[in-house]
Amino acid sequence: MDEPHTHAEEKQAPQSTQTRKRQLDSDDDKPQPKRARLTRKNLAAFNKMGKKKTSDDDSGSTKTKTTSTTSSGFAEQVYKNGVRQPPYAKPPPNLEDIRERLARSRATASPPELEYKRYINKVEGAPNEATMVVEVSRRLPKEYDDEGYSQVFNQAFTNFPENVGFNNGLSAPQPDFVEGLRMPEYGPFPIGEHVGGAVLYKDDPNSLTLPHLAGEWKGPGKNIKEARMQAAYDGAALIYARNQALNVMGKPYLAGYAKVITFTTDGTNLNLFAHHAAPTEEGTLEYHQHPIKSINLIDSHEGYKEGRKHLRNAQDLAKEESYALRDELNDYWRAKRTQPVPLPTIEDDYEVVEHQPVHQATPPTLSKHRSGKTHSHPSHHSHHSHSTPHSSKAPSSTHSSTHSSGGKRKASSSQSSHGSSGHISKHRSYWKKDAMSGRYYHKHSDGTVSWLDDDKDDGRD
């Protein structure tokens, strides 16, 4: 379905534009449509990375990207969807922190001058984009040994939801480079079922999931501004998925801090960008792409080392964010599965007396009888108090006994007047019943849980 769309666009363009597009897209493409189709089938995954795609083909490995800024109104639609680039992009509040992090010295040795000269020779001699991408990708980025953390080149986000705001009316993002964790790394949390946009590739159990770094390449003579626009779109997709993950956990996701990084390069220059989302005064959401740093890679040995260092530090930072988000999601999921399930409010009318000291010569202990009534028995302890409240249900207001400093007591006029000095507060739903164990519990504001001792439960069902 890509080709009819692409040729229709070419018919609308002037002849000079068609010729220039063919010259930029491939070294040996001819005007004949048949020849072009054969070339796309036989080229490697990198060979068509200079154009944006509109196809819904799930393979994504050799398809042509056709949502370009010149032929399909891609730039205009991206802007309408709220994706902002300089000079209209706002800086994130942590921009300087990111710049400092990317400029840090690395523990490994810097590349020698011989490697720099070899890089110049390879990149400046690259006849097309595919060659340039291979030469740059084997020298500038870092490779990780983590089995669950990997890189993917030129693959469309075939599992990404459509028309969620930033991508309205556009095909799925297809970065030239993306790096992140694979889906199995997020177990036990079923991330594909709960976080929209997190799992990038359809029907792929090893799909990259919630990455924080993407990149766009351009070949010799191609428009680097177009790569920047494509990177802005890629970054918006990564932000959207991250925000959805935070939203599942009930965390605020519009604080404005940048956690996603993209880059563009043509082999000569490296440009790094920070991405964040921010609400507008109208209540809509904008996705901002703000420059971090631009570095010339070939002017000097120092420039080459600087660019390599910044890109690898960006990779390390994105990896840390990916693992941190994964751990948060897993912790959230485990806590959710282990916490007691709240039941509807218990309708018994109680007042809670908190931290009220009780001094009795012979404080009673409680026992249950088949009648369900509570009776008191003498105890040999002269002082007895608890820091956590327990429920004591008396059969009547005239036959109630105080069990502890934090005990529950049936509401009565005499108790209400006495309890005002003991911080009595109305709390109809203080104790809740755990569906699994049948026991009653109370979850405090600090996250701790108190369980009502069965031996102290005087007849509650």
mmCIF file of C-alpha atoms in Angstrom, residues 8 12 46 49 136 159 235 257 273 321 376-377 384 399 425 452:
data_model
loop_
_atom_site.group_PDB
_atom_site.id
_atom_site.type_symbol
_atom_site.label_atom_id
_atom_site.label_comp_id
_atom_site.label_asym_id
_atom_site.label_seq_id
_atom_site.Cartn_x
_atom_site.Cartn_y
_atom_site.Cartn_z
ATOM 1 C CA ALA A 8 0.750 9.767 -6.390
ATOM 2 C CA GLN A 12 1.951 16.091 -7.978
ATOM 3 C CA PHE A 46 19.056 0.791 6.596
ATOM 4 C CA MET A 49 16.034 5.538 6.366
ATOM 5 C CA VAL A 136 28.438 5.722 12.708
ATOM 6 C CA ASN A 159 1.564 -1.651 18.314
ATOM 7 C CA GLY A 235 10.194 11.713 21.460
ATOM 8 C CA TYR A 257 10.862 17.040 33.953
ATOM 9 C CA PHE A 273 17.424 16.902 22.567
ATOM 10 C CA GLU A 321 15.378 5.754 33.568
ATOM 11 C CA SER A 376 -15.421 -9.382 81.572
ATOM 12 C CA HIS A 377 -13.096 -11.443 83.745
ATOM 13 C CA HIS A 384 -2.564 -2.549 80.483
ATOM 14 C CA HIS A 399 -22.567 -3.302 80.017
ATOM 15 C CA SER A 425 -13.594 11.032 66.495
ATOM 16 C CA LEU A 452 -7.943 -6.736 64.993
#
